[in-house]
Amino acid sequence: MNVHKNKGPTNVLWSGDQQSMPPEVMAFLAGEDVRLDRALFVYDIQGTRAHLIGLAEIGIISDAELNQFKQALEDLQQVYASGEFVLDQRFEDGHSAIEFFLTEQLGALGKKAHTGRSRNDQVLTCLRLFMQDQLDELSDQVSGVIEQLFSMAEANQNTLMPGYTHLQRAMPNTVAVWLLGLAESLLDDLEHLNGLKKLLNSSPLGTAAGFGVPLPLARETSAAAMGFARVQINPVSTQNSRGKYELMVLHGLSYLLTDVRRFAWDLSLYMTSEFDFVGLQSSHTTGSSIMPNKNNPDVVELMRASVAVVDGAVAQVQSLLSLPGGYQRDLQLSKEPLIKGMQATREVIGLLPGLLGAVVFKKDHMRTAISPEMMATDQALHKVGQGQSFREAYLDSKQDHELVITPEDSIKSRVSLGGAANLGLELMKSRLEKLTA
């Protein structure tokens, strides 16, 4: 197979025979597209194949030519995966790399591949496929974390700990309730990701530069070839979704990592000697370069900080969208924050199962930290049960030192749904099953 080697000028799709642009201008226009398109290249190949299937249906290429294209694209995917074909600075972007490869392999036939297509709907298509694929994998990761939290909660239903408001001791709680707080938050995030996937499940291919094309493109056929449920109909709306859909996805990632950040904050506090509720195995801590006594929760702290990467990506894309309708070259800069934000999120969620497995609960310390005044609410409600109004009972309980309620009694009485004695775990499991069905 004749694989294009690292030689010659940058290949572009729009210049014809004129390549007089200064290299520094060309480099500025191309930016980081080639490097970033390495994350999108397989999806660009997939979109090209679907477009060619549609062209064959309307007679622009023959079935025999379609088979030649399919084989060439399969070859490209294989040599790209093996490293024999490198997406590098020879090319303006991944789109030009595909077209030049097809032309090199198929000659004049390769020049038909871009018929009825613009780089505008081409990049929209591969970004849409990328986001769908990444969200599918992220959802699987989140589901696995939720299941692990369920298991940990079941094992710690009777592990007592103080509950806090304003960082002050408030009422007795259990580790199970605390863990399920993260689990249900992640269920919300998973439902939001499912909604995003439903929105993204539409094909922009065939809208070209935002005006349609003077060909009866088989858009539904191309959409089905990529697994999309529907087509995105209006070409102006489709072009205006560039950046908008990326922003929606990044917001979803931010919500997810915000929940992780809060849990990481709790872990950071509970690991301090002032709390001393939780330990971490050495697999997830580091030492100090100067203090031999230190055992630092660096993994937890970097997880806590990772939402800043995603929020930075949100700000970057949002600032790009102060644009009129239609495609503007500014939108080229939406790729990097999307890819960076997705990579940061996938990394954090991928590390969570190992972190959770490394957590050691110091049960005696947590139980000892539950002080008598934390049962005041239980005392007040006990008086309510004897006929006193809550406000009177509230005031009396501040001064009543005779009624003794233990932390264990307090936990056993927490029978409202979601409380320590009625976790609602089966309801949460049922919700997870529906979200992952």
mmCIF file of N, CA, C and O in Angstrom, residues 188-269:
data_model
loop_
_atom_site.group_PDB
_atom_site.id
_atom_site.type_symbol
_atom_site.label_atom_id
_atom_site.label_comp_id
_atom_site.label_asym_id
_atom_site.label_seq_id
_atom_site.Cartn_x
_atom_site.Cartn_y
_atom_site.Cartn_z
ATOM 1 N N ASP A 188 -28.480 11.589 39.207
ATOM 2 C CA ASP A 188 -28.955 12.796 38.532
ATOM 3 C C ASP A 188 -28.058 13.135 37.345
ATOM 4 O O ASP A 188 -28.536 13.476 36.254
ATOM 5 N N ASP A 189 -26.749 13.050 37.559
ATOM 6 C CA ASP A 189 -25.799 13.344 36.480
ATOM 7 C C ASP A 189 -25.971 12.361 35.329
ATOM 8 O O ASP A 189 -25.909 12.747 34.155
ATOM 9 N N LEU A 190 -26.191 11.098 35.664
ATOM 10 C CA LEU A 190 -26.372 10.077 34.635
ATOM 11 C C LEU A 190 -27.632 10.357 33.818
ATOM 12 O O LEU A 190 -27.630 10.219 32.588
ATOM 13 N N GLU A 191 -28.683 10.782 34.491
ATOM 14 C CA GLU A 191 -29.918 11.119 33.770
ATOM 15 C C GLU A 191 -29.688 12.312 32.848
ATOM 16 O O GLU A 191 -30.208 12.361 31.727
ATOM 17 N N HIS A 192 -28.905 13.274 33.315
ATOM 18 C CA HIS A 192 -28.591 14.428 32.475
ATOM 19 C C HIS A 192 -27.759 14.010 31.260
ATOM 20 O O HIS A 192 -27.998 14.478 30.138
ATOM 21 N N LEU A 193 -26.792 13.119 31.471
ATOM 22 C CA LEU A 193 -25.994 12.629 30.343
ATOM 23 C C LEU A 193 -26.870 11.902 29.335
ATOM 24 O O LEU A 193 -26.672 12.031 28.118
ATOM 25 N N ASN A 194 -27.856 11.140 29.820
ATOM 26 C CA ASN A 194 -28.777 10.450 28.912
ATOM 27 C C ASN A 194 -29.561 11.450 28.070
ATOM 28 O O ASN A 194 -29.814 11.223 26.877
ATOM 29 N N GLY A 195 -29.973 12.555 28.701
ATOM 30 C CA GLY A 195 -30.679 13.590 27.948
ATOM 31 C C GLY A 195 -29.797 14.213 26.881
ATOM 32 O O GLY A 195 -30.258 14.482 25.764
ATOM 33 N N LEU A 196 -28.538 14.426 27.199
ATOM 34 C CA LEU A 196 -27.599 14.965 26.218
ATOM 35 C C LEU A 196 -27.407 13.992 25.055
ATOM 36 O O LEU A 196 -27.358 14.407 23.891
ATOM 37 N N LYS A 197 -27.304 12.711 25.381
ATOM 38 C CA LYS A 197 -27.122 11.715 24.317
ATOM 39 C C LYS A 197 -28.324 11.682 23.373
ATOM 40 O O LYS A 197 -28.176 11.514 22.156
ATOM 41 N N LYS A 198 -29.515 11.851 23.934
ATOM 42 C CA LYS A 198 -30.718 11.888 23.097
ATOM 43 C C LYS A 198 -30.692 13.095 22.172
ATOM 44 O O LYS A 198 -31.033 13.002 20.990
ATOM 45 N N LEU A 199 -30.275 14.240 22.695
ATOM 46 C CA LEU A 199 -30.179 15.445 21.870
ATOM 47 C C LEU A 199 -29.141 15.274 20.762
ATOM 48 O O LEU A 199 -29.360 15.682 19.612
ATOM 49 N N LEU A 200 -28.022 14.665 21.104
ATOM 50 C CA LEU A 200 -26.934 14.513 20.141
ATOM 51 C C LEU A 200 -27.218 13.456 19.076
ATOM 52 O O LEU A 200 -26.487 13.377 18.084
ATOM 53 N N ASN A 201 -28.256 12.663 19.271
ATOM 54 C CA ASN A 201 -28.527 11.531 18.390
ATOM 55 C C ASN A 201 -29.213 11.982 17.102
ATOM 56 O O ASN A 201 -30.283 11.494 16.729
ATOM 57 N N SER A 202 -28.589 12.929 16.422
ATOM 58 C CA SER A 202 -29.129 13.450 15.163
ATOM 59 C C SER A 202 -27.974 13.767 14.231
ATOM 60 O O SER A 202 -26.930 14.261 14.663
ATOM 61 N N SER A 203 -28.168 13.497 12.959
ATOM 62 C CA SER A 203 -27.093 13.652 11.975
ATOM 63 C C SER A 203 -27.115 15.027 11.321
ATOM 64 O O SER A 203 -28.117 15.418 10.712
ATOM 65 N N PRO A 204 -25.997 15.764 11.405
ATOM 66 C CA PRO A 204 -25.897 17.040 10.691
ATOM 67 C C PRO A 204 -25.432 16.872 9.244
ATOM 68 O O PRO A 204 -25.437 17.838 8.472
ATOM 69 N N LEU A 205 -25.024 15.654 8.888
ATOM 70 C CA LEU A 205 -24.438 15.417 7.560
ATOM 71 C C LEU A 205 -25.468 15.681 6.459
ATOM 72 O O LEU A 205 -26.592 15.198 6.511
ATOM 73 N N GLY A 206 -25.049 16.461 5.466
ATOM 74 C CA GLY A 206 -25.923 16.787 4.340
ATOM 75 C C GLY A 206 -26.391 18.219 4.350
ATOM 76 O O GLY A 206 -27.028 18.681 3.400
ATOM 77 N N THR A 207 -26.063 18.952 5.432
ATOM 78 C CA THR A 207 -26.424 20.374 5.469
ATOM 79 C C THR A 207 -25.328 21.246 4.876
ATOM 80 O O THR A 207 -25.511 22.455 4.706
ATOM 81 N N ALA A 208 -24.188 20.634 4.589
ATOM 82 C CA ALA A 208 -23.048 21.300 3.940
ATOM 83 C C ALA A 208 -22.640 22.556 4.697
ATOM 84 O O ALA A 208 -22.458 22.502 5.906
ATOM 85 N N ALA A 209 -22.521 23.695 4.010
ATOM 86 C CA ALA A 209 -22.012 24.910 4.642
ATOM 87 C C ALA A 209 -23.094 25.700 5.357
ATOM 88 O O ALA A 209 -22.842 26.806 5.833
ATOM 89 N N GLY A 210 -24.301 25.125 5.418
ATOM 90 C CA GLY A 210 -25.383 25.788 6.143
ATOM 91 C C GLY A 210 -26.538 26.205 5.259
ATOM 92 O O GLY A 210 -27.427 26.935 5.699
ATOM 93 N N PHE A 211 -26.565 25.699 4.003
ATOM 94 C CA PHE A 211 -27.617 26.097 3.075
ATOM 95 C C PHE A 211 -28.188 24.904 2.309
ATOM 96 O O PHE A 211 -29.000 25.082 1.404
ATOM 97 N N GLY A 212 -27.774 23.683 2.659
ATOM 98 C CA GLY A 212 -28.144 22.535 1.854
ATOM 99 C C GLY A 212 -27.340 22.517 0.568
ATOM 100 O O GLY A 212 -26.486 23.378 0.338
ATOM 101 N N VAL A 213 -27.585 21.526 -0.272
ATOM 102 C CA VAL A 213 -26.865 21.423 -1.551
ATOM 103 C C VAL A 213 -27.868 21.111 -2.664
ATOM 104 O O VAL A 213 -28.930 20.545 -2.403
ATOM 105 N N PRO A 214 -27.552 21.483 -3.919
ATOM 106 C CA PRO A 214 -28.456 21.200 -5.042
ATOM 107 C C PRO A 214 -28.363 19.756 -5.509
ATOM 108 O O PRO A 214 -28.140 19.481 -6.693
ATOM 109 N N LEU A 215 -28.476 18.843 -4.574
ATOM 110 C CA LEU A 215 -28.491 17.410 -4.857
ATOM 111 C C LEU A 215 -29.520 16.757 -3.932
ATOM 112 O O LEU A 215 -29.678 17.191 -2.786
ATOM 113 N N PRO A 216 -30.184 15.711 -4.394
ATOM 114 C CA PRO A 216 -31.167 15.025 -3.535
ATOM 115 C C PRO A 216 -30.473 14.057 -2.574
ATOM 116 O O PRO A 216 -30.667 12.832 -2.618
ATOM 117 N N LEU A 217 -29.637 14.594 -1.703
ATOM 118 C CA LEU A 217 -28.848 13.751 -0.813
ATOM 119 C C LEU A 217 -29.740 12.826 0.012
ATOM 120 O O LEU A 217 -30.792 13.232 0.516
ATOM 121 N N ALA A 218 -29.290 11.595 0.156
ATOM 122 C CA ALA A 218 -30.030 10.603 0.955
ATOM 123 C C ALA A 218 -29.617 10.758 2.418
ATOM 124 O O ALA A 218 -28.893 9.917 2.977
ATOM 125 N N ARG A 219 -30.085 11.819 3.033
ATOM 126 C CA ARG A 219 -29.619 12.156 4.383
ATOM 127 C C ARG A 219 -30.025 11.102 5.409
ATOM 128 O O ARG A 219 -29.264 10.812 6.341
ATOM 129 N N GLU A 220 -31.233 10.570 5.258
ATOM 130 C CA GLU A 220 -31.674 9.546 6.207
ATOM 131 C C GLU A 220 -30.820 8.292 6.098
ATOM 132 O O GLU A 220 -30.497 7.662 7.106
ATOM 133 N N THR A 221 -30.433 7.939 4.878
ATOM 134 C CA THR A 221 -29.580 6.764 4.673
ATOM 135 C C THR A 221 -28.219 6.967 5.328
ATOM 136 O O THR A 221 -27.710 6.073 6.014
ATOM 137 N N SER A 222 -27.625 8.135 5.114
ATOM 138 C CA SER A 222 -26.329 8.422 5.725
ATOM 139 C C SER A 222 -26.432 8.430 7.246
ATOM 140 O O SER A 222 -25.546 7.927 7.949
ATOM 141 N N ALA A 223 -27.520 8.999 7.755
ATOM 142 C CA ALA A 223 -27.718 9.033 9.207
ATOM 143 C C ALA A 223 -27.807 7.624 9.776
ATOM 144 O O ALA A 223 -27.173 7.302 10.798
ATOM 145 N N ALA A 224 -28.579 6.769 9.111
ATOM 146 C CA ALA A 224 -28.740 5.391 9.583
ATOM 147 C C ALA A 224 -27.421 4.631 9.534
ATOM 148 O O ALA A 224 -27.142 3.799 10.403
ATOM 149 N N ALA A 225 -26.589 4.933 8.526
ATOM 150 C CA ALA A 225 -25.297 4.247 8.403
ATOM 151 C C ALA A 225 -24.381 4.569 9.571
ATOM 152 O O ALA A 225 -23.473 3.796 9.899
ATOM 153 N N MET A 226 -24.598 5.710 10.227
ATOM 154 C CA MET A 226 -23.793 6.084 11.390
ATOM 155 C C MET A 226 -24.482 5.753 12.706
ATOM 156 O O MET A 226 -23.936 6.002 13.778
ATOM 157 N N GLY A 227 -25.698 5.237 12.638
ATOM 158 C CA GLY A 227 -26.418 4.869 13.851
ATOM 159 C C GLY A 227 -27.220 5.991 14.471
ATOM 160 O O GLY A 227 -27.710 5.860 15.595
ATOM 161 N N PHE A 228 -27.391 7.122 13.749
ATOM 162 C CA PHE A 228 -28.189 8.220 14.281
ATOM 163 C C PHE A 228 -29.671 7.880 14.191
ATOM 164 O O PHE A 228 -30.128 7.264 13.228
ATOM 165 N N ALA A 229 -30.437 8.351 15.171
ATOM 166 C CA ALA A 229 -31.870 8.083 15.203
ATOM 167 C C ALA A 229 -32.646 8.979 14.244
ATOM 168 O O ALA A 229 -33.745 8.634 13.812
ATOM 169 N N ARG A 230 -32.097 10.155 13.932
ATOM 170 C CA ARG A 230 -32.805 11.111 13.096
ATOM 171 C C ARG A 230 -31.786 12.039 12.432
ATOM 172 O O ARG A 230 -30.590 11.953 12.706
ATOM 173 N N VAL A 231 -32.283 12.898 11.549
ATOM 174 C CA VAL A 231 -31.426 13.917 10.949
ATOM 175 C C VAL A 231 -31.746 15.257 11.599
ATOM 176 O O VAL A 231 -32.869 15.506 12.051
ATOM 177 N N GLN A 232 -30.747 16.111 11.666
ATOM 178 C CA GLN A 232 -30.959 17.499 12.073
ATOM 179 C C GLN A 232 -31.378 18.230 10.806
ATOM 180 O O GLN A 232 -30.612 18.298 9.836
ATOM 181 N N ILE A 233 -32.564 18.788 10.772
ATOM 182 C CA ILE A 233 -33.197 19.142 9.514
ATOM 183 C C ILE A 233 -32.679 20.448 8.922
ATOM 184 O O ILE A 233 -32.133 20.485 7.819
ATOM 185 N N ASN A 234 -32.872 21.541 9.630
ATOM 186 C CA ASN A 234 -32.597 22.857 9.066
ATOM 187 C C ASN A 234 -31.096 23.148 9.031
ATOM 188 O O ASN A 234 -30.418 23.032 10.049
ATOM 189 N N PRO A 235 -30.568 23.542 7.866
ATOM 190 C CA PRO A 235 -29.109 23.740 7.770
ATOM 191 C C PRO A 235 -28.588 24.921 8.586
ATOM 192 O O PRO A 235 -27.469 24.878 9.083
ATOM 193 N N VAL A 236 -29.405 25.966 8.751
ATOM 194 C CA VAL A 236 -28.966 27.104 9.568
ATOM 195 C C VAL A 236 -28.898 26.689 11.030
ATOM 196 O O VAL A 236 -27.915 26.956 11.735
ATOM 197 N N SER A 237 -29.939 26.022 11.500
ATOM 198 C CA SER A 237 -29.944 25.527 12.881
ATOM 199 C C SER A 237 -28.782 24.583 13.118
ATOM 200 O O SER A 237 -28.143 24.615 14.178
ATOM 201 N N THR A 238 -28.507 23.755 12.124
ATOM 202 C CA THR A 238 -27.415 22.787 12.259
ATOM 203 C C THR A 238 -26.081 23.499 12.433
ATOM 204 O O THR A 238 -25.291 23.174 13.321
ATOM 205 N N GLN A 239 -25.817 24.492 11.588
ATOM 206 C CA GLN A 239 -24.560 25.237 11.719
ATOM 207 C C GLN A 239 -24.488 25.985 13.049
ATOM 208 O O GLN A 239 -23.432 26.066 13.676
ATOM 209 N N ASN A 240 -25.625 26.506 13.491
ATOM 210 C CA ASN A 240 -25.639 27.244 14.750
ATOM 211 C C ASN A 240 -25.498 26.330 15.967
ATOM 212 O O ASN A 240 -25.268 26.815 17.078
ATOM 213 N N SER A 241 -25.624 25.030 15.759
ATOM 214 C CA SER A 241 -25.423 24.099 16.877
ATOM 215 C C SER A 241 -23.946 23.840 17.139
ATOM 216 O O SER A 241 -23.591 23.268 18.173
ATOM 217 N N ARG A 242 -23.082 24.265 16.232
ATOM 218 C CA ARG A 242 -21.640 24.137 16.449
ATOM 219 C C ARG A 242 -21.240 25.021 17.630
ATOM 220 O O ARG A 242 -21.510 26.213 17.650
ATOM 221 N N GLY A 243 -20.624 24.452 18.595
ATOM 222 C CA GLY A 243 -20.271 25.176 19.805
ATOM 223 C C GLY A 243 -21.361 25.085 20.855
ATOM 224 O O GLY A 243 -21.082 24.858 22.031
ATOM 225 N N LYS A 244 -22.619 25.233 20.427
ATOM 226 C CA LYS A 244 -23.743 25.148 21.376
ATOM 227 C C LYS A 244 -23.829 23.754 21.988
ATOM 228 O O LYS A 244 -23.965 23.612 23.208
ATOM 229 N N TYR A 245 -23.762 22.720 21.154
ATOM 230 C CA TYR A 245 -23.855 21.354 21.675
ATOM 231 C C TYR A 245 -22.625 21.011 22.510
ATOM 232 O O TYR A 245 -22.728 20.337 23.534
ATOM 233 N N GLU A 246 -21.457 21.485 22.082
ATOM 234 C CA GLU A 246 -20.250 21.255 22.864
ATOM 235 C C GLU A 246 -20.387 21.898 24.246
ATOM 236 O O GLU A 246 -19.997 21.320 25.261
ATOM 237 N N LEU A 247 -20.963 23.114 24.264
ATOM 238 C CA LEU A 247 -21.148 23.821 25.523
ATOM 239 C C LEU A 247 -22.100 23.053 26.445
ATOM 240 O O LEU A 247 -21.864 22.943 27.652
ATOM 241 N N MET A 248 -23.166 22.504 25.882
ATOM 242 C CA MET A 248 -24.121 21.736 26.682
ATOM 243 C C MET A 248 -23.461 20.498 27.282
ATOM 244 O O MET A 248 -23.686 20.150 28.446
ATOM 245 N N VAL A 249 -22.631 19.852 26.493
ATOM 246 C CA VAL A 249 -21.917 18.674 27.001
ATOM 247 C C VAL A 249 -20.955 19.079 28.115
ATOM 248 O O VAL A 249 -20.887 18.427 29.168
ATOM 249 N N LEU A 250 -20.218 20.155 27.900
ATOM 250 C CA LEU A 250 -19.262 20.598 28.918
ATOM 251 C C LEU A 250 -19.974 21.000 30.207
ATOM 252 O O LEU A 250 -19.468 20.745 31.308
ATOM 253 N N HIS A 251 -21.138 21.608 30.092
ATOM 254 C CA HIS A 251 -21.915 21.917 31.298
ATOM 255 C C HIS A 251 -22.265 20.624 32.041
ATOM 256 O O HIS A 251 -22.185 20.567 33.273
ATOM 257 N N GLY A 252 -22.661 19.587 31.296
ATOM 258 C CA GLY A 252 -22.970 18.303 31.924
ATOM 259 C C GLY A 252 -21.768 17.719 32.645
ATOM 260 O O GLY A 252 -21.890 17.170 33.749
ATOM 261 N N LEU A 253 -20.592 17.846 32.045
ATOM 262 C CA LEU A 253 -19.373 17.361 32.686
ATOM 263 C C LEU A 253 -19.064 18.167 33.934
ATOM 264 O O LEU A 253 -18.594 17.615 34.944
ATOM 265 N N SER A 254 -19.341 19.460 33.887
ATOM 266 C CA SER A 254 -19.099 20.316 35.045
ATOM 267 C C SER A 254 -19.994 19.923 36.209
ATOM 268 O O SER A 254 -19.547 19.860 37.361
ATOM 269 N N TYR A 255 -21.269 19.644 35.932
ATOM 270 C CA TYR A 255 -22.175 19.213 37.001
ATOM 271 C C TYR A 255 -21.664 17.927 37.643
ATOM 272 O O TYR A 255 -21.681 17.767 38.866
ATOM 273 N N LEU A 256 -21.210 17.008 36.804
ATOM 274 C CA LEU A 256 -20.707 15.726 37.291
ATOM 275 C C LEU A 256 -19.497 15.918 38.194
ATOM 276 O O LEU A 256 -19.434 15.383 39.313
ATOM 277 N N LEU A 257 -18.519 16.695 37.732
ATOM 278 C CA LEU A 257 -17.305 16.890 38.527
ATOM 279 C C LEU A 257 -17.540 17.790 39.732
ATOM 280 O O LEU A 257 -16.777 17.729 40.701
ATOM 281 N N THR A 258 -18.591 18.596 39.697
ATOM 282 C CA THR A 258 -18.938 19.374 40.883
ATOM 283 C C THR A 258 -19.364 18.444 42.027
ATOM 284 O O THR A 258 -19.002 18.657 43.191
ATOM 285 N N ASP A 259 -20.102 17.391 41.687
ATOM 286 C CA ASP A 259 -20.481 16.408 42.711
ATOM 287 C C ASP A 259 -19.257 15.657 43.228
ATOM 288 O O ASP A 259 -19.136 15.400 44.434
ATOM 289 N N VAL A 260 -18.345 15.326 42.316
ATOM 290 C CA VAL A 260 -17.115 14.658 42.733
ATOM 291 C C VAL A 260 -16.288 15.589 43.618
ATOM 292 O O VAL A 260 -15.698 15.158 44.619
ATOM 293 N N ARG A 261 -16.252 16.862 43.259
ATOM 294 C CA ARG A 261 -15.469 17.831 44.040
ATOM 295 C C ARG A 261 -15.977 17.892 45.483
ATOM 296 O O ARG A 261 -15.182 17.923 46.428
ATOM 297 N N ARG A 262 -17.294 17.909 45.664
ATOM 298 C CA ARG A 262 -17.838 18.002 47.020
ATOM 299 C C ARG A 262 -17.463 16.761 47.833
ATOM 300 O O ARG A 262 -17.107 16.855 49.009
ATOM 301 N N PHE A 263 -17.534 15.594 47.213
ATOM 302 C CA PHE A 263 -17.147 14.365 47.899
ATOM 303 C C PHE A 263 -15.656 14.374 48.229
ATOM 304 O O PHE A 263 -15.233 13.966 49.316
ATOM 305 N N ALA A 264 -14.853 14.861 47.279
ATOM 306 C CA ALA A 264 -13.409 14.949 47.513
ATOM 307 C C ALA A 264 -13.096 15.902 48.655
ATOM 308 O O ALA A 264 -12.181 15.655 49.457
ATOM 309 N N TRP A 265 -13.863 16.992 48.747
ATOM 310 C CA TRP A 265 -13.690 17.921 49.855
ATOM 311 C C TRP A 265 -13.952 17.205 51.186
ATOM 312 O O TRP A 265 -13.204 17.362 52.157
ATOM 313 N N ASP A 266 -15.040 16.442 51.247
ATOM 314 C CA ASP A 266 -15.349 15.697 52.471
ATOM 315 C C ASP A 266 -14.202 14.754 52.839
ATOM 316 O O ASP A 266 -13.772 14.704 53.999
ATOM 317 N N LEU A 267 -13.712 14.023 51.843
ATOM 318 C CA LEU A 267 -12.601 13.108 52.109
ATOM 319 C C LEU A 267 -11.389 13.868 52.638
ATOM 320 O O LEU A 267 -10.719 13.416 53.580
ATOM 321 N N SER A 268 -11.099 15.009 52.019
ATOM 322 C CA SER A 268 -9.941 15.791 52.451
ATOM 323 C C SER A 268 -10.069 16.205 53.916
ATOM 324 O O SER A 268 -9.100 16.128 54.688
ATOM 325 N N LEU A 269 -11.262 16.636 54.294
ATOM 326 C CA LEU A 269 -11.490 17.038 55.685
ATOM 327 C C LEU A 269 -11.413 15.840 56.631
ATOM 328 O O LEU A 269 -10.778 15.899 57.690
#
